Amino acid sequence: MRTVVVTDPPRADIRDAERLGEYGVATVHEALGRVGYLGPQIRPAWAGARVGGTAVTVLCWPGDNLMIHVAVEQCRPGDVLVVATASPSSDGLFGELFATALARRGVRGVVLGTGVRDVAQLREMGFPAWSRAVSAQGTVKATPGCVNVPVVLGGQTIHPGDVVVADDDGALVVPRSDVPRALTAARARVDKEDATRAAFRGGELGLDRYGLRAKLADLGIEYVPYDEYGRGEP
Amino acid sequence: MRTVVVTDPPRADIRDAERLGEYGVATVHEALGRVGYLGPQIRPAWAGARVGGTAVTVLCWPGDNLMIHVAVEQCRPGDVLVVATASPSSDGLFGELFATALARRGVRGVVLGTGVRDVAQLREMGFPAWSRAVSAQGTVKATPGCVNVPVVLGGQTIHPGDVVVADDDGALVVPRSDVPRALTAARARVDKEDATRAAFRGGELGLDRYGLRAKLADLGIEYVPYDEYGRGEP
Amino acid sequence: MRTVVVTDPPRADIRDAERLGEYGVATVHEALGRVGYLGPQIRPAWAGARVGGTAVTVLCWPGDNLMIHVAVEQCRPGDVLVVATASPSSDGLFGELFATALARRGVRGVVLGTGVRDVAQLREMGFPAWSRAVSAQGTVKATPGCVNVPVVLGGQTIHPGDVVVADDDGALVVPRSDVPRALTAARARVDKEDATRAAFRGGELGLDRYGLRAKLADLGIEYVPYDEYGRGEP
Amino acid sequence: MRTVVVTDPPRADIRDAERLGEYGVATVHEALGRVGYLGPQIRPAWAGARVGGTAVTVLCWPGDNLMIHVAVEQCRPGDVLVVATASPSSDGLFGELFATALARRGVRGVVLGTGVRDVAQLREMGFPAWSRAVSAQGTVKATPGCVNVPVVLGGQTIHPGDVVVADDDGALVVPRSDVPRALTAARARVDKEDATRAAFRGGELGLDRYGLRAKLADLGIEYVPYDEYGRGEP
Amino acid sequence: MRTVVVTDPPRADIRDAERLGEYGVATVHEALGRVGYLGPQIRPAWAGARVGGTAVTVLCWPGDNLMIHVAVEQCRPGDVLVVATASPSSDGLFGELFATALARRGVRGVVLGTGVRDVAQLREMGFPAWSRAVSAQGTVKATPGCVNVPVVLGGQTIHPGDVVVADDDGALVVPRSDVPRALTAARARVDKEDATRAAFRGGELGLDRYGLRAKLADLGIEYVPYDEYGRGEP
Amino acid sequence: MRTVVVTDPPRADIRDAERLGEYGVATVHEALGRVGYLGPQIRPAWAGARVGGTAVTVLCWPGDNLMIHVAVEQCRPGDVLVVATASPSSDGLFGELFATALARRGVRGVVLGTGVRDVAQLREMGFPAWSRAVSAQGTVKATPGCVNVPVVLGGQTIHPGDVVVADDDGALVVPRSDVPRALTAARARVDKEDATRAAFRGGELGLDRYGLRAKLADLGIEYVPYDEYGRGEP
């Protein structure tokens, strides 16, 4: 592994990133065609946080946060720090002091494939953090890694400058080149969901709204009254 | 698998279901003789929810929520939707739009063996949901399944019309035929626990209250002062 | 296994334990030299709890809470109950009635390698509990075990009388003989962190504050502008 | 839980069970319509075992094998012992001495939701065993349970007398009433697979054999030469 | 997600791929600088298999193997099929019939992020397969996906035409552009390991061979006789 | 953490260790009173290995095998290397070169809380290894740790010089001071098991041999003919 710090990668527009953050993870995920989700194991450190920003990526050695120190210097306002490790680890690579340094630089949040600590303080500060674990396990500063190279986190490839969206449903990456399409599609999806919500409140069924009844017949789904079906056994 | 929608299964009485919901999961579980619990992996999407209702069961293909659309139509006031999949999946099969449609029909909540999404919105709506995961991962509507057949979720068999109780401790099934017994036993258990609580507050020990001291002797448990035991090594 | 209840083990000073609780898990963990953490799987039953106390240890059989009844009698004000099992179990060995009995005796909290239940009630009571699971699964009182012998929980050996510290970051053990050193080091660490926090707020970087720039060069970390690195591919 | 030993439940025909064992898990699973599989966590203790027999079911307390002793007496030639626990456990409830006792009674194998031990000896004896874990962890004989009541294992409900099929792919239950259908469908499936295998060896593609090409078009799948697609990026 | 089948992607040289297969996973992983490993959860279906080939990549929907049928047609001699899913799944997407079809086309093996079945038959055929699970759970052919787009499997991005190496230690990807470097470095590593092996057999220590003694002193590692250290307590 | 190498700890007698290895894990575990087992997650790298030896303990940083190099020098004939990490890791800290070095020194095997690699070569060499994972993931040599201090592995505390027994059932620690008792009790247990095995082969039941029938009655277990119990429903 070449241990390199890539400086000044181009970022997606930070207002676009912010707007995607407002749409939220589930909406943008659907808008993109159901891709980009980092999976159910990346969870918020505290409930109610919501963020959209541009990725500064870090690749650390397990149990070692040296490269996060390096990455802080590469961050700009509107960024979200994204931390992966060379192999699985749950150690608490990130805590309140890092959050203080990042907040000073206008960084909007952090997403880690490992653990966070100082959860009570992060909640008090209102600094958003998503991670695979909460862990107080401390780390060393001994082994080199990378900043701003593509990393894989939660089964997704994240390039520096991509947009990261995160909320109570987890975290999502939008490749930089897909941001315009994501914005348009998310807007359309929100409109469509607004209409669907109103219809559902009015009592319309998804079966009718989405035209699924014909499909049920094609798929051979039978409707059987309970009495004919017997005691409900298969 | 025969893909069938069983209509109008008999339900347990919904006021009974509501009452069991008020007793809560741990109490009813004990009242039934320590059976029916869906295990520690089924967790509430937001803290403080509590529900008791009659099961409408759904069996979906992993990554596919077609049958939930079918199930909505089968729901009545007082029901709880119970969603299992043919094989393990954490995908977000259920979100705010489904909750809107179900709330309109008087459904009290949902329990899923997979994932939920739109957690922030569910919390705002106050729609109770329990699941194995929070996941934004979207789904298709392509593969048939079943509604109102017996399903297995969290190691328990759930028949349509059974009572489902859920709260911060997880979720529980009470077979329809056991509901009267469950109500009686839960009532008795609450009375007994009230008395025990008062006794414990007064300083009585469980060893005495439950008559366990004789058992300790029978089991060969020895009391040894620390100094005789040495440094506490086994 | 000799089934023994060791009585009156010496405890660490309970005011020292309380003070360590105030410093919190992450700080004391670092102060001790990054040891003693019980791992990310031991989680609080409700957010915001924080405790420092002296350990009364219990070794139970899986699915059996007999020995917790025995242990209650051995507890004194300032203690924290620590419950391990002979093999892995997620059952709900501990709930609100035990919490009531322990609170009466001045016990500050409980840490379990298994499950807790009655989570809503524990939160209302304000009784702090940490565990590997939330589970309503009930237990029997049939099999002997031990009280106040050394137990292993979350990869740490805990002796009776050791200090247990727990908060939103999880739980930690401080061996009784290390308590004075832990207090001194935690105090020093807090002072150092206060200074670092102020520096970070002022814009200083960890790279400079910790003198890491020379190390980066030694480790062969290169800085490469994005344009030279190309599209950010490895 | 009523602790009961049900005697002499009706069994499926043991020659039918044996025949289903010869077809194997994957074939019978497909023949039944993709139901009945106990999931990927139930693994053989040694490679190459294969069995079909009639279920004698046991429900044990975690860490306690008392009820297996009770169940041995209920076993007949051609049976397969099926052991579930009231809550999750990986303890080694079953080993070589039980296998000796069961082999004496003509029992064909064992399937456990917990652990087995004496794996080297089971392999030498040729006694087939499937389980969720290999574990030497010993157990007690203290807590009552059930024999020959329906149990849930690996997400499937197993009634006494049902057929259990197991091989290197895991284990499967065939409800007693489905055995005739399973035999017929498995025979048909084997014939069909023989023909497909011959066709595939001859170079035919599944796309053609299963008539999938039209479906691909319907689903909107595009074929794009690499050069047009660029570097293969999404 | 655009559902696309990319045809005729350029492949790495298949003799190079074969040679990397002979070096094996651990050697090539080290030669590349400790990158590219698909992690410990991807395991061989049978022990002793070893393969090096060029990737044909498939992205399936969970519980659906339609796209594997599509991918078979895209395979050439020397390829290794690589199957990812849009979200986590352990279902048995691949079995003996697919292996028969692939073997006919000269495909060397398969690596799946999900499950395989027909393990006994794959072992008899000698068809190499690596997967996250062994599972008989059957699948449908209903939902579109992709062939020969980049996929993420085991935390690594795999492009079509990359080299995949797999053996008893798991599986590894070598990006196509890194193949020449990987071959050179693997050759050098094998030579170095041969020399080290001979030295170790002759009694030399790693401490001396790798010049680590000075480092130990720098790191502050102390040597203490047992008697001075006491009973070995920390 | 004080980073220390403790030299020349006293060992249990290596012939005693060897004898315990011959009795095997399950037998010695029972002989000790069901303690000392390292749990079902520690698995052999290849089937059929069996070992008994004296522990040399190592505490490594995750992803770093520096201290194994240090430990090799501390090993003597009859030892078993025991490797723990400061926090969870599955990386392949140990492979064929280490095995070569250890075999040269008469070391009997290795037990790791992390991963092994070069599994095919270890099997060929016949060098016994147990671990939590098989992983090719490589490591660095950057961070200090300890040799011959007590470590916790698989929920057990292991002191240097303790006996480690391992076979197909996993691994077990026997504290040095318990070795004489373990030998005596294991001998007695083998004799008892020989008699039980013969009795079981002769058709005697465990219910009779262990005098369990009276206990069943005490516990309130009922025997009910199937016809009275109905269809076997609970």
mmCIF file of C-alpha atoms in Angstrom, chain B residues 25-26 29-30 34 37 40 43 47-48 50 168-169 189 193 196-197 200-203 205-207 210 212-213 215-216 219-226 229 231-234, chain C residues 2-10 66-67 69-70 72-74 90 96-97 100-101 104-105 117-120 123 133-142 144 149-150 159:
data_model
loop_
_atom_site.group_PDB
_atom_site.id
_atom_site.type_symbol
_atom_site.label_atom_id
_atom_site.label_comp_id
_atom_site.label_asym_id
_atom_site.label_seq_id
_atom_site.Cartn_x
_atom_site.Cartn_y
_atom_site.Cartn_z
ATOM 1 C CA VAL B 25 -43.559 -8.067 27.337
ATOM 2 C CA ALA B 26 -41.661 -9.254 30.408
ATOM 3 C CA HIS B 29 -43.737 -13.730 29.019
ATOM 4 C CA GLU B 30 -43.465 -14.844 32.640
ATOM 5 C CA ARG B 34 -41.477 -18.127 29.879
ATOM 6 C CA TYR B 37 -40.436 -14.104 23.335
ATOM 7 C CA PRO B 40 -33.172 -9.825 21.849
ATOM 8 C CA ARG B 43 -35.593 -3.993 18.818
ATOM 9 C CA ALA B 47 -37.722 4.145 22.762
ATOM 10 C CA GLY B 48 -40.915 4.225 24.795
ATOM 11 C CA ARG B 50 -45.668 -0.076 23.748
ATOM 12 C CA ASP B 168 -38.780 -1.511 25.049
ATOM 13 C CA ASP B 169 -37.918 -5.121 25.988
ATOM 14 C CA ARG B 189 -48.164 -11.787 38.362
ATOM 15 C CA GLU B 193 -44.704 -8.311 41.796
ATOM 16 C CA THR B 196 -42.496 -8.252 46.132
ATOM 17 C CA ARG B 197 -41.526 -4.715 45.161
ATOM 18 C CA PHE B 200 -37.802 -5.375 48.574
ATOM 19 C CA ARG B 201 -38.223 -1.671 49.251
ATOM 20 C CA GLY B 202 -38.660 -2.626 52.875
ATOM 21 C CA GLY B 203 -35.384 -4.504 52.867
ATOM 22 C CA LEU B 205 -34.229 -10.290 50.512
ATOM 23 C CA GLY B 206 -35.190 -12.538 47.608
ATOM 24 C CA LEU B 207 -33.335 -15.341 49.407
ATOM 25 C CA TYR B 210 -38.529 -17.006 47.675
ATOM 26 C CA LEU B 212 -34.038 -20.066 48.577
ATOM 27 C CA ARG B 213 -31.737 -20.553 51.565
ATOM 28 C CA LYS B 215 -31.897 -24.747 48.259
ATOM 29 C CA LEU B 216 -28.445 -23.188 48.530
ATOM 30 C CA LEU B 219 -26.896 -27.409 46.054
ATOM 31 C CA GLY B 220 -23.718 -27.415 48.121
ATOM 32 C CA ILE B 221 -23.039 -23.697 47.983
ATOM 33 C CA GLU B 222 -20.478 -22.745 50.633
ATOM 34 C CA TYR B 223 -20.028 -19.390 52.361
ATOM 35 C CA VAL B 224 -16.347 -18.605 52.904
ATOM 36 C CA PRO B 225 -14.910 -15.443 54.464
ATOM 37 C CA TYR B 226 -12.539 -13.633 52.131
ATOM 38 C CA TYR B 229 -10.515 -17.903 50.637
ATOM 39 C CA ARG B 231 -6.792 -13.538 47.473
ATOM 40 C CA GLY B 232 -10.083 -14.418 45.812
ATOM 41 C CA GLU B 233 -8.490 -16.861 43.349
ATOM 42 C CA PRO B 234 -10.663 -19.836 42.286
ATOM 43 C CA ARG C 2 -16.329 -24.965 43.492
ATOM 44 C CA THR C 3 -19.601 -23.137 44.193
ATOM 45 C CA VAL C 4 -18.709 -20.591 46.797
ATOM 46 C CA VAL C 5 -19.897 -17.264 48.180
ATOM 47 C CA VAL C 6 -16.941 -15.234 49.380
ATOM 48 C CA THR C 7 -17.999 -12.806 52.061
ATOM 49 C CA ASP C 8 -16.619 -9.363 52.850
ATOM 50 C CA PRO C 9 -13.914 -8.980 50.262
ATOM 51 C CA PRO C 10 -11.958 -5.780 50.694
ATOM 52 C CA LEU C 66 -30.234 -17.922 41.400
ATOM 53 C CA MET C 67 -26.837 -16.486 42.274
ATOM 54 C CA HIS C 69 -30.389 -13.463 44.667
ATOM 55 C CA VAL C 70 -27.448 -14.685 46.703
ATOM 56 C CA VAL C 72 -27.853 -9.067 46.686
ATOM 57 C CA GLU C 73 -27.222 -9.944 50.311
ATOM 58 C CA GLN C 74 -23.470 -9.409 49.848
ATOM 59 C CA SER C 90 -28.372 -13.255 26.259
ATOM 60 C CA GLU C 96 -36.746 -3.999 37.867
ATOM 61 C CA LEU C 97 -37.317 -6.074 41.001
ATOM 62 C CA THR C 100 -35.407 -2.195 43.549
ATOM 63 C CA ALA C 101 -33.662 -4.528 45.973
ATOM 64 C CA ARG C 104 -32.499 -0.206 48.708
ATOM 65 C CA ARG C 105 -28.985 -1.375 49.616
ATOM 66 C CA ARG C 117 -35.216 -6.536 30.946
ATOM 67 C CA ASP C 118 -37.735 -3.996 32.236
ATOM 68 C CA VAL C 119 -35.710 -1.372 30.404
ATOM 69 C CA ALA C 120 -38.516 1.215 30.512
ATOM 70 C CA ARG C 123 -34.957 4.219 32.916
ATOM 71 C CA ALA C 133 -28.429 -7.470 25.332
ATOM 72 C CA VAL C 134 -31.897 -6.296 26.181
ATOM 73 C CA SER C 135 -33.980 -9.430 26.556
ATOM 74 C CA ALA C 136 -37.264 -10.305 28.206
ATOM 75 C CA GLN C 137 -36.307 -13.985 28.230
ATOM 76 C CA GLY C 138 -36.976 -15.253 31.741
ATOM 77 C CA THR C 139 -34.781 -17.497 33.832
ATOM 78 C CA VAL C 140 -34.917 -20.257 36.460
ATOM 79 C CA LYS C 141 -33.325 -20.581 39.897
ATOM 80 C CA ALA C 142 -31.883 -24.088 39.698
ATOM 81 C CA PRO C 144 -25.374 -23.085 41.744
ATOM 82 C CA VAL C 149 -14.777 -14.836 42.890
ATOM 83 C CA PRO C 150 -12.837 -13.361 39.956
ATOM 84 C CA HIS C 159 -11.960 -9.254 41.076
#
